[in-house]
């Protein structure tokens, strides 16, 4: 009887050990409790709305992504009460994002800086959260300003203030996208590696916006193209284009992926494929931004390059 008990206990220990090992090997997705509605992307950077009950983030995002940024700006410009500081800061942030989609980049940058100044002057219980959002947005918009810095101070401050793991990925992909055209092969290699790392990290986050993944794919495509590896760029861009949702909030993301692939096609002489990608990219971009947008202007530059290559 004692022998049977010993055998039973021995087998039980083995079973429990195996189960424990299996549990350690299975890596569950990180729970992401972030509100996806607070993130939006113009295909080049990712912006963040301030998550507050006083603001209808879903409505604002929907309007902006459907080409109605001017309506949002007009509505929120009327709110100028500083007695409710958190609401006022959230409104200044909304104006900055709307101005970005209207191509008013200098105004947008100033809107973010104005809000940051208020935070630094006042004592707010969640000032780190506000700083992370606003510094990120200021850093993202600065990519559209002349003589932007490769190492952006605003994005550094955003990461220092950020206490949210997913928001940190947003900030980091905005920083990784800042490699300039005349960068070295080593710098492009580093950008590609970092973007792929961030893309993998987003996959571990449950219910993410996927903006990090799509922007990462776009900049990996840029990196390959700048190294003369256009076919590799075309491959990865096509892979992720098939995953982009067919909704307005992803129009600009899809447009940038298409435009980038179109440029890769142009550089290897596949002009028909390149022209088709760029044509669709222009159509999608026009649905979201106005004629002052640099994103729209750049798609027309790509189209001109494709036309020139055929002559």
Tab-separated table of C-alpha atoms in Angstrom:
chain	number	residue	atom	x	y	z
A	1	UNK	CA	0.000	0.000	0.000
A	2	UNK	CA	2.814	2.385	0.935
A	3	UNK	CA	4.557	1.617	-2.351
A	4	UNK	CA	1.405	2.499	-4.303
A	5	UNK	CA	1.115	5.810	-2.413
A	6	UNK	CA	4.741	6.645	-3.158
A	7	UNK	CA	4.255	5.853	-6.845
A	8	UNK	CA	1.081	7.987	-6.920
A	9	UNK	CA	2.832	10.958	-5.247
A	10	UNK	CA	5.824	10.578	-7.577
A	11	UNK	CA	3.590	10.596	-10.675
A	12	UNK	CA	1.610	13.565	-9.313
A	13	UNK	CA	4.799	15.573	-8.836
A	14	UNK	CA	5.842	14.821	-12.423
A	15	UNK	CA	2.429	15.890	-13.788
A	16	UNK	CA	2.445	19.131	-11.768
A	17	UNK	CA	6.002	19.874	-12.927
A	18	UNK	CA	5.022	19.408	-16.584
A	19	UNK	CA	1.964	21.633	-16.145
A	20	UNK	CA	4.110	24.309	-14.481
A	21	UNK	CA	6.619	24.235	-17.333
A	22	UNK	CA	3.848	24.521	-19.917
A	23	UNK	CA	2.342	27.476	-18.104
A	24	UNK	CA	5.720	29.209	-18.066
A	25	UNK	CA	6.206	28.583	-21.783
A	26	UNK	CA	2.800	29.949	-22.829
A	27	UNK	CA	3.087	33.715	-23.079
A	28	UNK	CA	-0.311	35.353	-22.853
A	29	UNK	CA	-0.969	38.571	-24.759
A	30	UNK	CA	-0.511	41.697	-22.676
A	31	UNK	CA	-3.883	43.112	-21.692
A	32	UNK	CA	-4.281	46.539	-23.249
A	33	UNK	CA	-6.863	48.568	-21.416
A	34	UNK	CA	-6.238	51.647	-23.517
A	35	UNK	CA	-9.128	53.220	-25.376
A	36	UNK	CA	-8.294	52.621	-29.046
A	37	UNK	CA	-10.415	55.613	-30.017
A	38	UNK	CA	-7.794	58.023	-28.674
A	39	UNK	CA	-5.217	57.050	-31.331
A	40	UNK	CA	-5.211	58.261	-34.920
A	41	UNK	CA	-2.604	58.359	-37.658
A	42	UNK	CA	-1.929	60.422	-40.761
A	43	UNK	CA	0.207	57.561	-42.068
A	44	UNK	CA	3.445	59.291	-41.137
A	45	UNK	CA	2.973	59.709	-37.392
A	46	UNK	CA	0.580	58.677	-34.629
A	47	UNK	CA	-1.353	61.243	-32.599
A	48	UNK	CA	-3.146	60.819	-29.284
A	49	UNK	CA	-6.384	62.384	-28.068
A	50	UNK	CA	-6.611	63.027	-24.336
A	51	UNK	CA	-8.800	60.352	-22.781
A	52	UNK	CA	-11.424	62.187	-20.729
A	53	UNK	CA	-15.164	61.891	-20.154
A	54	UNK	CA	-15.521	65.537	-21.132
A	55	UNK	CA	-14.525	64.793	-24.736
A	56	UNK	CA	-16.204	62.426	-27.214
A	57	UNK	CA	-13.004	60.918	-28.646
A	58	UNK	CA	-14.824	58.546	-30.985
A	59	UNK	CA	-16.821	61.353	-32.608
A	60	UNK	CA	-13.767	63.589	-33.003
A	61	UNK	CA	-11.685	60.804	-34.514
A	62	UNK	CA	-14.482	59.792	-36.901
A	63	UNK	CA	-14.994	63.372	-38.103
A	64	UNK	CA	-11.294	64.045	-38.634
A	65	UNK	CA	-10.674	60.746	-40.429
A	66	UNK	CA	-13.655	61.382	-42.717
A	67	UNK	CA	-12.194	64.681	-43.905
A	68	UNK	CA	-14.039	66.991	-41.511
A	69	UNK	CA	-11.105	68.389	-39.526
A	70	UNK	CA	-12.274	71.950	-40.311
A	71	UNK	CA	-15.637	71.225	-38.658
A	72	UNK	CA	-13.911	69.955	-35.524
A	73	UNK	CA	-11.601	72.969	-35.419
A	74	UNK	CA	-14.495	75.380	-35.807
A	75	UNK	CA	-16.456	73.662	-33.041
A	76	UNK	CA	-13.643	73.488	-30.491
A	77	UNK	CA	-12.169	76.925	-31.179
A	78	UNK	CA	-15.252	78.329	-29.434
A	79	UNK	CA	-14.290	76.618	-26.163
A	80	UNK	CA	-11.909	79.015	-24.447
A	81	UNK	CA	-12.715	78.611	-20.749
A	82	UNK	CA	-9.653	78.154	-18.590
A	83	UNK	CA	-11.596	77.538	-15.388
A	84	UNK	CA	-11.640	73.811	-16.218
A	85	UNK	CA	-7.982	73.286	-16.989
A	86	UNK	CA	-8.076	69.613	-17.955
A	87	UNK	CA	-10.873	70.228	-20.440
A	88	UNK	CA	-9.080	73.301	-21.805
A	89	UNK	CA	-5.856	71.320	-22.324
A	90	UNK	CA	-7.800	68.512	-24.048
A	91	UNK	CA	-9.383	71.102	-26.367
A	92	UNK	CA	-6.017	72.658	-27.264
A	93	UNK	CA	-4.809	69.149	-28.116
A	94	UNK	CA	-7.851	68.533	-30.346
A	95	UNK	CA	-7.197	71.800	-32.182
A	96	UNK	CA	-3.589	70.781	-32.773
A	97	UNK	CA	-4.587	67.430	-34.268
A	98	UNK	CA	-7.280	69.023	-36.450
A	99	UNK	CA	-4.767	71.607	-37.685
A	100	UNK	CA	-2.378	68.799	-38.576
A	101	UNK	CA	-4.997	67.246	-40.885
A	102	UNK	CA	-5.687	70.689	-42.372
A	103	UNK	CA	-2.019	71.117	-43.254
A	104	UNK	CA	-1.618	73.948	-40.720
A	105	UNK	CA	1.518	72.446	-39.230
A	106	UNK	CA	3.011	75.523	-37.565
A	107	UNK	CA	-0.330	76.294	-35.884
A	108	UNK	CA	-0.680	72.683	-34.778
A	109	UNK	CA	2.788	72.676	-33.249
A	110	UNK	CA	2.000	75.898	-31.392
A	111	UNK	CA	-1.306	74.501	-30.114
A	112	UNK	CA	0.541	71.572	-28.522
A	113	UNK	CA	3.208	73.861	-27.043
A	114	UNK	CA	0.549	76.192	-25.610
A	115	UNK	CA	-1.082	73.268	-23.824
A	116	UNK	CA	2.284	72.052	-22.519
A	117	UNK	CA	3.016	75.523	-21.135
A	118	UNK	CA	-0.249	75.474	-19.158
A	119	UNK	CA	0.639	72.080	-17.662
A	120	UNK	CA	4.061	73.316	-16.611
A	121	UNK	CA	2.539	76.400	-14.970
A	122	UNK	CA	-0.264	74.625	-13.110
A	123	UNK	CA	-0.314	71.756	-10.634
A	124	UNK	CA	-2.315	68.873	-12.104
A	125	UNK	CA	-2.616	65.478	-10.467
A	126	UNK	CA	-2.056	63.605	-13.749
A	127	UNK	CA	0.373	66.011	-15.400
A	128	UNK	CA	2.647	63.180	-16.587
A	129	UNK	CA	-0.173	61.738	-18.672
A	130	UNK	CA	-0.912	65.113	-20.289
A	131	UNK	CA	2.781	65.725	-20.948
A	132	UNK	CA	3.236	62.308	-22.568
A	133	UNK	CA	0.316	62.923	-24.944
A	134	UNK	CA	1.210	66.506	-25.859
A	135	UNK	CA	4.954	66.013	-26.193
A	136	UNK	CA	4.265	63.005	-28.428
A	137	UNK	CA	1.953	65.037	-30.648
A	138	UNK	CA	4.388	67.948	-30.823
A	139	UNK	CA	7.145	65.508	-31.786
A	140	UNK	CA	4.995	63.783	-34.405
A	141	UNK	CA	3.913	67.048	-36.053
A	142	UNK	CA	7.466	68.406	-36.107
A	143	UNK	CA	8.280	65.878	-38.845
A	144	UNK	CA	6.286	68.201	-41.128
A	145	UNK	CA	8.281	71.276	-40.126
A	146	UNK	CA	11.436	72.423	-41.920
A	147	UNK	CA	14.771	71.274	-40.491
A	148	UNK	CA	13.276	68.701	-38.148
A	149	UNK	CA	15.700	67.056	-35.728
A	150	UNK	CA	16.483	63.361	-36.064
A	151	UNK	CA	16.548	63.039	-32.260
A	152	UNK	CA	13.435	64.961	-31.283
A	153	UNK	CA	13.464	66.514	-27.806
A	154	UNK	CA	9.671	66.506	-27.560
A	155	UNK	CA	9.527	62.740	-28.132
A	156	UNK	CA	12.272	62.210	-25.555
A	157	UNK	CA	10.242	64.189	-23.009
A	158	UNK	CA	7.122	62.239	-23.984
A	159	UNK	CA	8.823	58.924	-23.249
A	160	UNK	CA	10.206	60.239	-19.953
A	161	UNK	CA	6.705	61.279	-18.850
A	162	UNK	CA	4.880	58.212	-20.179
A	163	UNK	CA	3.654	55.587	-17.710
A	164	UNK	CA	1.632	53.509	-20.200
A	165	UNK	CA	3.307	50.612	-22.026
A	166	UNK	CA	1.295	50.919	-25.237
A	167	UNK	CA	1.650	54.670	-25.451
A	168	UNK	CA	5.409	54.182	-25.156
A	169	UNK	CA	5.316	52.065	-28.323
A	170	UNK	CA	3.496	54.923	-30.076
A	171	UNK	CA	6.142	57.409	-28.964
A	172	UNK	CA	8.989	55.112	-29.980
A	173	UNK	CA	7.656	54.437	-33.495
A	174	UNK	CA	7.237	58.188	-33.968
A	175	UNK	CA	10.905	58.559	-33.018
A	176	UNK	CA	12.150	55.700	-35.225
A	177	UNK	CA	10.544	57.252	-38.297
A	178	UNK	CA	12.840	60.267	-38.183
A	179	UNK	CA	15.702	58.961	-40.330
A	180	UNK	CA	16.599	61.493	-43.019
A	181	UNK	CA	17.008	60.794	-46.737
A	182	UNK	CA	20.804	61.096	-46.686
A	183	UNK	CA	21.274	58.690	-43.780
A	184	UNK	CA	23.917	55.956	-43.973
A	185	UNK	CA	23.230	52.267	-44.632
A	186	UNK	CA	23.969	51.579	-40.974
A	187	UNK	CA	21.356	54.125	-39.869
A	188	UNK	CA	18.743	52.587	-42.172
A	189	UNK	CA	19.642	49.107	-40.878
A	190	UNK	CA	19.137	50.332	-37.309
A	191	UNK	CA	15.791	51.900	-38.221
A	192	UNK	CA	14.601	48.682	-39.883
A	193	UNK	CA	15.650	46.587	-36.887
A	194	UNK	CA	13.975	48.912	-34.386
A	195	UNK	CA	10.757	49.127	-36.396
A	196	UNK	CA	10.541	45.334	-36.646
A	197	UNK	CA	11.118	45.074	-32.904
A	198	UNK	CA	8.287	47.511	-32.156
A	199	UNK	CA	6.018	45.668	-34.606
A	200	UNK	CA	6.662	42.415	-32.732
A	201	UNK	CA	5.981	44.121	-29.410
A	202	UNK	CA	2.611	45.426	-30.605
A	203	UNK	CA	1.573	41.887	-31.569
A	204	UNK	CA	1.797	40.962	-27.878
A	205	UNK	CA	-0.727	43.635	-26.947
A	206	UNK	CA	-4.335	42.563	-27.008
A	207	UNK	CA	-6.766	44.724	-29.021
A	208	UNK	CA	-4.159	47.252	-30.152
A	209	UNK	CA	-4.818	49.850	-32.853
A	210	UNK	CA	-2.111	48.230	-35.074
A	211	UNK	CA	-0.857	51.693	-35.981
A	212	UNK	CA	2.624	50.828	-34.695
A	213	UNK	CA	2.688	47.765	-36.962
A	214	UNK	CA	1.501	49.592	-40.067
A	215	UNK	CA	3.796	52.586	-39.589
A	216	UNK	CA	6.640	50.214	-38.808
A	217	UNK	CA	6.000	48.347	-42.075
A	218	UNK	CA	5.906	51.628	-43.974
A	219	UNK	CA	9.303	52.724	-42.592
A	220	UNK	CA	10.844	49.295	-43.100
A	221	UNK	CA	9.760	49.716	-46.731
A	222	UNK	CA	11.428	53.138	-46.798
A	223	UNK	CA	14.609	51.676	-45.353
A	224	UNK	CA	14.769	48.888	-47.936
A	225	UNK	CA	14.098	51.306	-50.795
A	226	UNK	CA	16.833	53.686	-49.673
A	227	UNK	CA	19.258	50.757	-49.636
A	228	UNK	CA	18.328	49.717	-53.167
A	229	UNK	CA	16.311	46.717	-51.955
A	230	UNK	CA	13.033	47.784	-53.556
A	231	UNK	CA	11.749	44.242	-54.067
A	232	UNK	CA	12.102	43.490	-50.374
A	233	UNK	CA	10.254	46.727	-49.670
A	234	UNK	CA	7.456	45.770	-52.065
A	235	UNK	CA	7.124	42.389	-50.385
A	236	UNK	CA	6.753	43.663	-46.812
A	237	UNK	CA	4.495	46.556	-47.849
A	238	UNK	CA	2.201	44.156	-49.693
A	239	UNK	CA	2.143	41.808	-46.732
A	240	UNK	CA	0.837	44.496	-44.391
A	241	UNK	CA	-1.406	46.230	-46.901
A	242	UNK	CA	-3.556	43.112	-46.913
A	243	UNK	CA	-4.093	43.533	-43.159
A	244	UNK	CA	-5.200	47.179	-43.113
A	245	UNK	CA	-8.896	47.539	-42.146
A	246	UNK	CA	-11.173	49.124	-44.760
A	247	UNK	CA	-12.335	51.938	-42.479
A	248	UNK	CA	-11.842	55.709	-42.583
A	249	UNK	CA	-9.479	55.788	-39.603
A	250	UNK	CA	-7.005	53.702	-41.633
A	251	UNK	CA	-7.285	55.598	-44.956
A	252	UNK	CA	-4.084	57.551	-44.387
A	253	UNK	CA	-2.179	54.490	-43.171
A	254	UNK	CA	-3.204	52.530	-46.257
A	255	UNK	CA	-2.429	55.504	-48.504
A	256	UNK	CA	1.115	55.785	-47.153
A	257	UNK	CA	1.752	52.052	-47.543
A	258	UNK	CA	0.424	52.169	-51.113
A	259	UNK	CA	2.326	55.319	-51.981
A	260	UNK	CA	5.538	53.841	-50.635
A	261	UNK	CA	5.041	50.613	-52.583
A	262	UNK	CA	4.224	52.643	-55.686
A	263	UNK	CA	7.508	54.481	-55.300
A	264	UNK	CA	9.365	51.175	-54.964
A	265	UNK	CA	7.681	49.902	-58.155
A	266	UNK	CA	8.672	53.110	-59.967
A	267	UNK	CA	12.321	52.738	-58.974
A	268	UNK	CA	12.535	49.255	-60.507
A	269	UNK	CA	10.702	50.297	-63.684
A	270	UNK	CA	7.293	48.699	-62.948
A	271	UNK	CA	5.469	51.893	-63.835
A	272	UNK	CA	1.964	50.478	-64.323
A	273	UNK	CA	1.923	48.903	-60.857
A	274	UNK	CA	3.480	52.017	-59.369
A	275	UNK	CA	0.950	54.339	-60.982
A	276	UNK	CA	-1.988	52.259	-59.780
A	277	UNK	CA	-0.753	52.201	-56.184
A	278	UNK	CA	-0.101	55.944	-56.175
A	279	UNK	CA	-3.475	56.702	-57.784
A	280	UNK	CA	-5.317	54.842	-55.023
A	281	UNK	CA	-3.081	56.487	-52.402
A	282	UNK	CA	-4.133	59.914	-53.694
A	283	UNK	CA	-7.818	58.970	-53.626
A	284	UNK	CA	-7.579	57.779	-50.008
A	285	UNK	CA	-5.562	60.809	-48.913
A	286	UNK	CA	-8.056	63.224	-50.470
A	287	UNK	CA	-10.824	61.615	-48.415
A	288	UNK	CA	-9.106	62.652	-45.184
A	289	UNK	CA	-6.913	65.749	-45.561
A	290	UNK	CA	-7.283	69.000	-47.471
A	291	UNK	CA	-5.216	70.384	-50.356
A	292	UNK	CA	-2.674	72.034	-48.013
A	293	UNK	CA	-1.538	68.673	-46.676
A	294	UNK	CA	2.070	67.680	-47.283
A	295	UNK	CA	0.958	64.040	-47.391
A	296	UNK	CA	-1.225	64.794	-50.413
A	297	UNK	CA	1.490	66.895	-52.060
A	298	UNK	CA	3.993	64.093	-51.650
A	299	UNK	CA	1.704	61.570	-53.341
A	300	UNK	CA	1.526	63.879	-56.362
A	301	UNK	CA	5.332	64.112	-56.313
A	302	UNK	CA	5.438	60.320	-56.401
A	303	UNK	CA	3.007	60.288	-59.325
A	304	UNK	CA	5.121	62.852	-61.195
A	305	UNK	CA	8.183	60.679	-60.644
A	306	UNK	CA	6.332	57.687	-62.064
A	307	UNK	CA	5.253	59.671	-65.149
A	308	UNK	CA	8.813	60.960	-65.652
A	309	UNK	CA	10.248	57.467	-65.473
A	310	UNK	CA	8.047	56.280	-68.349
A	311	UNK	CA	9.295	58.925	-70.779
